[in-house]
XYZ file of C-alpha atoms in Angstrom:
567
model
C 0.000 0.000 0.000
C 1.399 3.371 -1.001
C 1.615 6.266 1.402
C 2.426 9.929 0.923
C 4.748 10.232 3.887
C 8.397 11.126 4.206
C 9.026 8.015 6.245
C 7.407 5.678 3.748
C 5.907 3.692 6.626
C 3.812 0.847 5.280
C 3.546 -1.606 8.126
C 3.305 -1.696 11.878
C 6.675 -0.687 13.324
C 5.843 -1.232 16.992
C 3.787 -3.896 18.756
C 3.981 -2.718 22.361
C 0.806 -4.144 23.854
C 0.792 -1.461 26.541
C -0.671 0.894 23.974
C -4.468 1.034 23.623
C -6.371 -1.455 21.476
C -9.402 -0.307 19.470
C -12.132 -2.650 18.312
C -13.330 -1.439 14.903
C -16.288 -2.697 12.858
C -16.523 -1.835 9.169
C -20.095 -1.271 7.964
C -19.114 0.993 5.065
C -19.240 0.146 1.360
C -15.483 -0.331 1.087
C -12.759 -2.512 2.478
C -10.650 -0.119 4.507
C -7.105 0.023 5.786
C -6.534 1.461 9.246
C -3.565 3.829 9.430
C -1.881 5.479 12.347
C -1.564 9.100 11.230
C 1.240 11.038 12.869
C 2.207 14.667 12.439
C 5.991 14.888 12.914
C 6.195 18.673 12.504
C 7.822 20.735 15.207
C 6.742 24.267 15.966
C 5.423 26.249 13.017
C 7.026 23.963 10.424
C 4.552 21.900 8.393
C 5.622 18.595 6.853
C 3.759 15.622 5.370
C 2.080 13.318 7.867
C 3.485 9.856 8.449
C 1.037 7.034 7.711
C 1.643 3.623 9.282
C -0.535 0.735 8.167
C -2.027 -1.145 11.122
C -4.823 -3.367 9.860
C -7.122 -4.163 6.904
C -10.816 -4.608 7.649
C -13.172 -6.149 5.108
C -16.766 -4.976 4.660
C -18.868 -6.321 7.526
C -15.848 -7.464 9.548
C -14.692 -6.494 13.052
C -11.049 -6.434 14.138
C -9.008 -5.432 17.130
C -6.437 -2.832 16.126
C -3.280 -2.511 18.183
C -2.156 1.119 18.254
C 1.489 2.178 18.389
C 1.384 5.178 20.719
C -0.458 6.383 23.832
C -2.574 8.887 21.928
C -3.329 7.963 18.324
C -5.182 9.465 15.421
C -6.379 6.589 13.292
C -7.902 6.914 9.862
C -9.867 4.297 7.984
C -8.791 4.841 4.373
C -9.922 3.468 1.036
C -7.884 3.052 -2.128
C -9.966 2.584 -5.250
C -12.597 4.182 -7.473
C -15.145 6.575 -5.973
C -18.131 6.969 -8.264
C -19.374 10.249 -6.807
C -16.019 11.935 -7.410
C -15.740 11.668 -11.179
C -15.076 7.921 -10.839
C -11.624 8.965 -9.651
C -9.211 6.298 -8.459
C -8.153 7.688 -5.089
C -5.249 6.656 -2.883
C -5.897 6.494 0.848
C -9.139 8.453 0.706
C -10.298 9.004 4.311
C -13.520 7.287 5.356
C -13.448 7.890 9.112
C -11.182 9.614 11.633
C -10.835 7.987 15.063
C -9.050 9.353 18.118
C -7.733 6.565 20.324
C -6.735 7.255 23.900
C -7.588 5.264 26.979
C -9.289 6.907 29.929
C -7.134 7.110 33.050
C -9.732 6.158 35.674
C -9.855 2.715 37.308
C -11.960 0.533 34.978
C -12.209 2.418 31.664
C -14.668 1.231 29.013
C -13.315 -0.525 25.901
C -12.446 1.607 22.902
C -14.854 0.756 20.088
C -15.619 2.355 16.747
C -18.036 1.547 13.955
C -17.373 2.753 10.407
C -20.773 3.424 8.830
C -22.109 4.395 5.413
C -22.830 7.816 6.928
C -19.095 8.276 7.593
C -18.355 7.457 3.969
C -21.043 9.889 2.792
C -19.665 12.603 5.070
C -16.211 12.374 3.488
C -17.469 12.292 -0.099
C -19.824 15.196 0.552
C -17.000 17.076 2.266
C -14.835 16.731 -0.837
C -17.633 18.009 -3.068
C -18.412 20.787 -0.598
C -14.792 21.889 -0.331
C -14.356 21.959 -4.078
C -17.509 24.002 -4.620
C -17.071 26.398 -1.697
C -13.462 27.236 -2.504
C -14.253 27.897 -6.180
C -17.306 30.020 -5.337
C -16.448 32.305 -2.417
C -19.204 34.672 -3.559
C -21.925 32.048 -3.092
C -24.481 32.180 -0.296
C -23.128 28.818 0.850
C -19.550 30.051 1.305
C -20.648 33.321 2.880
C -22.686 31.379 5.439
C -19.682 29.110 5.989
C -17.567 32.163 6.789
C -20.159 33.334 9.284
C -20.028 29.956 11.054
C -16.222 30.020 11.119
C -16.293 33.521 12.580
C -18.338 32.148 15.478
C -15.275 29.999 16.113
C -16.641 26.760 17.585
C -16.977 23.141 16.494
C -20.725 23.365 17.009
C -21.115 26.539 14.941
C -19.542 24.845 11.899
C -21.426 21.567 12.440
C -24.680 23.520 12.738
C -23.872 25.242 9.443
C -23.478 21.898 7.658
C -26.648 20.517 9.254
C -28.567 23.466 7.819
C -27.472 22.971 4.202
C -29.455 21.090 1.591
C -26.745 18.990 -0.016
C -24.082 18.621 2.664
C -25.947 17.588 5.797
C -23.614 14.624 6.403
C -20.541 16.879 6.583
C -18.937 17.865 9.863
C -15.991 20.029 10.810
C -14.036 16.806 11.370
C -14.839 15.329 7.946
C -14.103 18.619 6.172
C -10.761 18.951 7.947
C -9.944 15.327 7.064
C -10.563 16.047 3.375
C -8.477 19.206 3.504
C -5.629 17.247 5.092
C -5.943 14.545 2.430
C -5.693 17.161 -0.318
C -2.608 18.579 1.390
C -0.932 15.158 1.613
C -1.860 13.280 -1.581
C -1.558 14.294 -5.225
C -4.380 11.818 -5.904
C -6.875 14.565 -5.063
C -5.568 16.833 -7.831
C -5.709 14.547 -10.868
C -5.406 15.937 -14.364
C -3.128 17.476 -16.944
C -1.848 20.992 -16.332
C -0.264 23.256 -18.929
C 1.864 25.790 -17.076
C 2.224 29.235 -18.643
C 4.156 32.201 -17.405
C 1.794 34.434 -15.474
C 0.519 37.368 -17.495
C 2.029 40.676 -16.344
C -0.301 43.413 -15.130
C -0.674 45.491 -17.158
C 0.032 43.221 -20.103
C 1.601 44.715 -23.247
C -0.646 44.854 -26.292
C 1.367 42.160 -28.059
C 1.550 39.833 -25.049
C 1.407 36.107 -25.819
C 1.245 33.452 -23.029
C 4.427 31.352 -22.928
C 4.211 27.619 -22.145
C 7.160 26.485 -20.001
C 6.088 23.130 -18.499
C 3.393 20.499 -18.166
C 2.304 18.670 -15.028
C 0.610 15.280 -15.306
C -0.983 13.951 -12.114
C -2.124 10.371 -12.622
C -3.980 8.169 -10.158
C -4.889 4.664 -11.294
C -4.612 1.172 -9.871
C -1.169 0.868 -11.477
C 0.096 4.450 -11.530
C 0.155 7.029 -8.744
C 2.500 9.723 -10.028
C 2.877 13.464 -10.486
C 5.447 14.431 -13.106
C 6.475 17.900 -14.232
C 8.207 18.245 -17.606
C 9.909 21.386 -18.871
C 8.944 22.284 -22.437
C 8.469 24.907 -25.096
C 5.745 24.876 -27.763
C 5.485 24.220 -31.470
C 3.834 26.427 -34.085
C 0.405 25.064 -33.115
C 0.852 25.620 -29.388
C 1.468 21.982 -28.451
C 4.226 21.054 -25.945
C 7.724 20.317 -27.234
C 9.631 18.632 -24.421
C 13.249 19.342 -23.636
C 15.871 16.946 -25.013
C 17.344 15.471 -22.920
C 14.153 15.401 -20.802
C 13.934 17.716 -17.800
C 11.490 15.939 -15.502
C 10.707 16.469 -11.851
C 8.667 14.255 -9.536
C 6.145 16.373 -7.649
C 4.886 15.664 -4.114
C 2.561 17.400 -1.681
C 4.531 19.290 0.963
C 1.915 18.831 3.681
C 0.930 22.503 3.817
C -1.269 22.646 0.732
C 1.598 23.292 -1.681
C 3.328 21.040 -4.204
C 7.077 20.815 -4.546
C 10.054 18.922 -5.926
C 10.608 15.512 -4.323
C 14.344 16.067 -4.610
C 14.986 19.728 -3.714
C 18.182 21.190 -5.059
C 18.689 18.426 -7.596
C 15.885 19.119 -10.083
C 14.056 22.208 -11.262
C 12.868 24.317 -8.324
C 9.087 24.022 -7.983
C 6.592 25.600 -5.597
C 2.947 25.341 -6.653
C -0.361 25.878 -4.873
C -3.431 24.022 -6.199
C -6.866 25.623 -5.892
C -10.367 24.970 -7.192
C -11.694 27.348 -9.815
C -14.728 27.742 -12.048
C -14.001 27.117 -15.708
C -16.394 27.871 -18.560
C -16.974 24.841 -20.755
C -18.816 25.056 -24.074
C -20.139 21.927 -25.762
C -22.376 21.348 -28.777
C -25.790 19.816 -28.174
C -27.851 19.128 -31.287
C -25.727 21.633 -33.169
C -26.288 24.385 -30.602
C -23.469 25.667 -28.341
C -24.177 25.225 -24.631
C -21.930 26.808 -22.010
C -21.778 26.008 -18.314
C -19.456 26.465 -15.392
C -17.617 23.470 -13.990
C -15.205 23.378 -11.061
C -11.700 22.207 -11.860
C -8.235 22.316 -10.308
C -5.713 25.015 -11.192
C -2.147 25.432 -9.923
C -0.138 28.601 -9.517
C 3.283 29.406 -8.107
C 6.841 29.317 -9.411
C 8.906 26.999 -11.610
C 12.596 27.825 -11.952
C 11.773 31.196 -10.330
C 9.192 32.045 -12.996
C 5.637 32.797 -11.900
C 3.196 30.401 -13.562
C -0.529 29.701 -13.842
C -1.989 26.506 -15.276
C -4.748 25.646 -17.706
C -6.115 22.183 -18.501
C -5.959 22.683 -22.254
C -3.023 23.797 -24.372
C -3.185 27.127 -26.139
C -3.823 26.347 -29.802
C -2.222 28.993 -31.997
C -4.484 30.249 -34.793
C -3.048 30.255 -38.298
C -2.235 33.544 -40.009
C -4.680 35.011 -42.466
C -3.947 34.466 -46.125
C -4.334 38.225 -46.592
C -1.332 38.771 -44.353
C -3.369 40.667 -41.737
C -2.352 40.479 -38.075
C -2.940 37.167 -36.335
C -6.139 37.283 -34.350
C -6.101 36.881 -30.597
C -7.370 33.448 -29.581
C -10.018 32.842 -26.951
C -7.251 31.493 -24.764
C -5.374 34.794 -24.927
C -8.570 36.743 -24.331
C -9.296 34.944 -21.045
C -5.844 34.017 -19.713
C -5.186 37.321 -17.966
C -8.556 37.128 -16.213
C -7.769 33.588 -15.083
C -4.437 34.740 -13.634
C -6.199 37.420 -11.597
C -8.851 35.004 -10.325
C -6.373 32.295 -9.324
C -4.330 34.756 -7.280
C -7.421 35.776 -5.324
C -8.500 32.174 -4.723
C -5.132 31.323 -3.160
C -5.698 34.085 -0.604
C -9.117 32.688 0.263
C -7.623 29.405 1.460
C -7.729 31.105 4.867
C -11.196 29.565 5.348
C -9.590 26.150 5.545
C -6.991 27.514 7.959
C -9.741 28.749 10.280
C -11.410 25.330 10.217
C -8.128 23.543 10.931
C -7.386 25.840 13.885
C -10.834 25.283 15.399
C -10.451 21.523 15.006
C -6.898 21.412 16.380
C -7.744 23.565 19.388
C -10.747 21.408 20.267
C -8.737 18.207 19.811
C -5.965 19.377 22.146
C -8.482 20.358 24.802
C -10.278 17.011 24.469
C -7.006 15.112 24.863
C -6.198 16.968 28.101
C -9.744 16.463 29.309
C -9.576 12.726 28.663
C -6.332 12.509 30.618
C -7.949 14.072 33.687
C -11.529 12.793 33.469
C -12.571 10.524 36.311
C -15.542 9.084 34.463
C -16.916 8.792 30.955
C -19.809 11.043 31.931
C -17.452 13.760 33.122
C -15.540 13.622 29.847
C -18.727 13.809 27.769
C -19.850 16.897 29.683
C -16.482 18.538 29.115
C -16.572 17.559 25.432
C -19.939 19.289 25.062
C -18.527 22.448 26.620
C -15.409 22.354 24.427
C -17.448 21.978 21.234
C -19.715 24.860 22.234
C -16.919 27.232 23.211
C -15.548 29.570 20.521
C -11.822 29.664 19.835
C -11.012 33.266 20.692
C -8.045 33.477 18.300
C -10.091 32.252 15.338
C -12.957 34.606 16.203
C -10.493 37.511 16.263
C -8.728 36.500 13.031
C -11.947 35.803 11.127
C -13.481 39.076 12.263
C -10.357 40.963 11.260
C -10.213 39.249 7.846
C -13.938 39.486 7.053
C -13.662 42.673 4.990
C -10.796 41.159 2.983
C -12.778 37.971 2.419
C -15.847 39.872 1.223
C -13.798 42.092 -1.073
C -11.782 39.232 -2.578
C -14.865 37.014 -2.958
C -16.523 39.812 -4.916
C -13.402 40.219 -7.054
C -13.382 36.483 -7.815
C -16.976 36.771 -8.993
C -16.010 39.758 -11.127
C -13.096 37.792 -12.616
C -15.497 35.022 -13.681
C -17.798 37.589 -15.286
C -14.822 39.334 -16.924
C -13.606 36.010 -18.321
C -17.027 35.293 -19.788
C -17.196 38.759 -21.349
C -13.657 38.434 -22.723
C -14.671 35.196 -24.428
C -17.853 36.784 -25.762
C -15.959 39.758 -27.114
C -13.349 37.517 -28.682
C -15.760 35.198 -30.472
C -17.822 38.073 -31.859
C -14.965 40.394 -32.829
C -12.927 37.624 -34.393
C -15.902 36.365 -36.391
C -16.729 39.832 -37.674
C -13.155 40.517 -38.721
C -12.778 37.082 -40.287
C -16.069 37.458 -42.165
C -15.245 40.945 -43.462
C -11.811 39.776 -44.555
C -13.236 36.692 -46.261
C -15.844 38.701 -48.205
C -13.261 41.290 -49.250
C -10.921 38.594 -50.479
C -13.724 36.862 -52.370
C -14.818 40.081 -54.087
C -11.252 40.959 -55.069
C -10.625 37.512 -56.544
C -13.904 37.523 -58.478
C -13.317 41.028 -59.867
C -9.830 39.968 -60.972
C -11.520 37.062 -62.806
C -13.819 39.462 -64.625
C -16.995 39.213 -62.511
C -18.919 42.290 -61.352
C -20.815 41.986 -58.056
C -24.579 42.292 -58.342
C -26.479 45.142 -56.700
C -28.279 42.791 -54.306
C -24.967 41.298 -53.169
C -23.349 44.697 -52.637
C -26.409 45.873 -50.699
C -26.319 42.761 -48.485
C -22.598 43.228 -47.775
C -23.138 46.901 -46.950
C -25.977 46.038 -44.553
C -23.778 43.385 -42.944
C -20.932 45.844 -42.402
C -23.390 48.321 -40.866
C -24.548 45.592 -38.461
C -20.931 44.819 -37.637
C -20.279 48.472 -36.876
C -23.321 48.616 -34.584
C -22.335 45.364 -32.852
C -18.781 46.594 -32.242
C -20.139 49.798 -30.703
C -22.320 47.743 -28.354
C -19.325 45.560 -27.414
C -17.231 48.633 -26.645
C -19.999 49.901 -24.348
C -20.138 46.503 -22.589
C -23.575 45.530 -23.879
C -22.759 42.005 -25.019
C -26.364 40.776 -25.076
C -27.344 43.512 -27.521
C -24.245 42.827 -29.616
C -25.225 39.160 -29.864
C -28.744 40.161 -30.835
C -27.380 42.484 -33.533
C -25.352 39.640 -35.060
C -28.288 37.270 -34.859
C -30.442 39.809 -36.722
C -27.707 40.289 -39.310
C -27.646 36.549 -39.993
C -31.438 36.457 -40.398
C -31.322 39.428 -42.786
C -28.781 37.645 -44.988
C -30.993 34.546 -45.039
C -33.934 36.678 -46.103
C -31.858 38.263 -48.878
C -30.832 34.824 -50.126
C -34.435 33.647 -50.160
C -35.576 36.695 -52.122
C -32.632 37.378 -54.443
C -30.345 34.354 -54.773
C -31.675 33.641 -58.269
C -30.292 36.991 -59.488
C -26.886 36.485 -57.840
C -23.749 34.734 -58.987
C -23.190 31.355 -57.352
C -20.095 32.643 -55.603
C -22.130 35.521 -54.129
C -24.780 33.190 -52.737
C -22.141 30.880 -51.317
C -20.202 33.762 -49.761
C -23.319 35.195 -48.127
C -24.434 31.784 -46.844
C -21.033 31.127 -45.271
C -21.114 34.585 -43.708
C -24.601 34.024 -42.324
C -23.604 30.683 -40.792
C -20.454 32.105 -39.195
C -22.241 35.129 -37.748
C -25.108 32.995 -36.424
C -22.661 30.609 -34.756
C -20.830 33.505 -33.122
C -24.078 34.993 -31.850
C -25.150 31.605 -30.474
C -21.798 31.082 -28.761
C -21.968 34.537 -27.183
C -25.546 33.996 -26.058
C -24.587 30.644 -24.506
C -21.816 32.324 -22.500
C -24.219 35.065 -21.442
C -26.803 32.515 -20.311
C -24.210 30.515 -18.365
C -23.081 33.621 -16.488
C -26.677 34.675 -15.731
C -27.540 31.162 -14.542
C -24.492 31.059 -12.269
C -25.267 34.407 -10.676
C -28.915 33.510 -10.056
C -28.044 30.085 -8.677
C -25.443 31.370 -6.234
C -27.982 33.702 -4.674
C -29.831 30.660 -3.324
C -27.818 28.502 -0.926
C -30.221 25.587 -1.375
C -29.281 25.240 -5.016
C -25.767 26.575 -5.380
C -23.995 23.237 -5.139
C -25.393 22.235 -8.504
C -26.793 19.013 -7.040
C -29.623 17.298 -8.885
C -31.101 14.338 -7.004
C -32.493 12.896 -10.241
C -29.171 13.042 -12.046
C -26.986 9.978 -11.594
C -23.901 12.074 -12.334
C -23.955 15.202 -10.242
C -23.312 18.326 -12.340
C -20.692 19.415 -9.842
C -18.591 16.334 -10.643
C -17.951 17.022 -14.325
C -15.011 15.200 -15.841
C -11.601 16.698 -16.466
C -9.575 16.311 -19.673
C -7.619 13.184 -20.501
C -4.074 12.849 -19.209
C -1.214 14.255 -21.250
């Protein structure tokens, strides 16, 4: 069994029977492995946890688990496919966290735990919750989460989860367990990443994103790796890897960042993964449909260069045959907005820090209470008080940071809207310029061959250029819906002209107008789809009950959309 620990512990290293024994029954859906989870960090330094395998428990089985220290944190973990999380193959996914420490009074009760389906659900929901909440800090859900964290107690956060629609099984403990898992295992961040130098602010007018590396995080039954490869790009924007290869094995550092497994020997790497909304457009019955999905993004430095990732490579458009300037791709139009959004999302990881501090403080107090308790009833009363009592430091920090959170959450929302508008502007402007250029080229070629354009054709082209001028003015004023409508009307007008006058036109004129109508209609439809996706997102996030994207009748939850294939 693989672990993500510095020590590489994979089997019991101590069998001192003076340590507590826990009797554990597995009623979950999965065979689980029980690990002793130990945090070896000293002081403020954060390092990966050490995982020591203690026992394997089949579904429906009960086993006595010999611990290896006086006070243990045990985790029941599952390695395999989890349907609700994109059918991901996950390594050591936590199913239940168990604190094992024997009471000190005369005849203490036995230590028993039962791993239930509800524990499994809590962890899976916590993953989905974390992914959604971190990518959507402007949602009602995340704002209410912040309010519960500001109250500073275990109970305030648990009460928040209990009041949600889609995450009622979550607890502070399960959420913290998922956050720790994401900090320790690359398995939670699967996917290909194309790493581009971060766009400067302000960016020069001729700025072009530069690809410098790819990162492939794979998690299958036979492959659990994270490999960074230095590269450049070919004329189409695809990676061209260094020769000889410059590869670096990437690990989680234990503090939420990724780094080089062999510091000082390979390329220097420091990356922070976050969850971010990405606009995805697909064709359904020939009609473009756009929606937001949540996906992982990494940002940080590689070889001292600031980078931001995408999950698709930038495809370079070909130059126009007329020799006009190369048009800016949709990638270029949105990349700067993505860079801004990712930077803000990294700062908002403080929510997870608040949760971890509340959990750690309560755990330390419970451990001391258990050491001194003279009866189980006394401990349970103290536990109730500890869970109800706010952590004063967290209350102070969260109150102090609330204005920053609100401001940055709003800016993240603005960055999503700006990205959508940049894509809308790009698809419409590029289509108009391409169409005008194509018609001009066609007319020039036909005139050179001795043809004279008909009056109906010239009138249709003039009307089209007038529509383009009006649409561009609306784009410049930020009215993208009206610009889309203008292009849609232009396409319909061309169709009407073709119906009424195609018989009097040359074949090349009819063909040119038809191609123009199709291109303009497609651009309008694509822009409208982006507009609708943004409107739907904003309306949905206003209602906490719906903003997770959950659909009880959908076997595949919308919030678990798939990511691209590996590199």
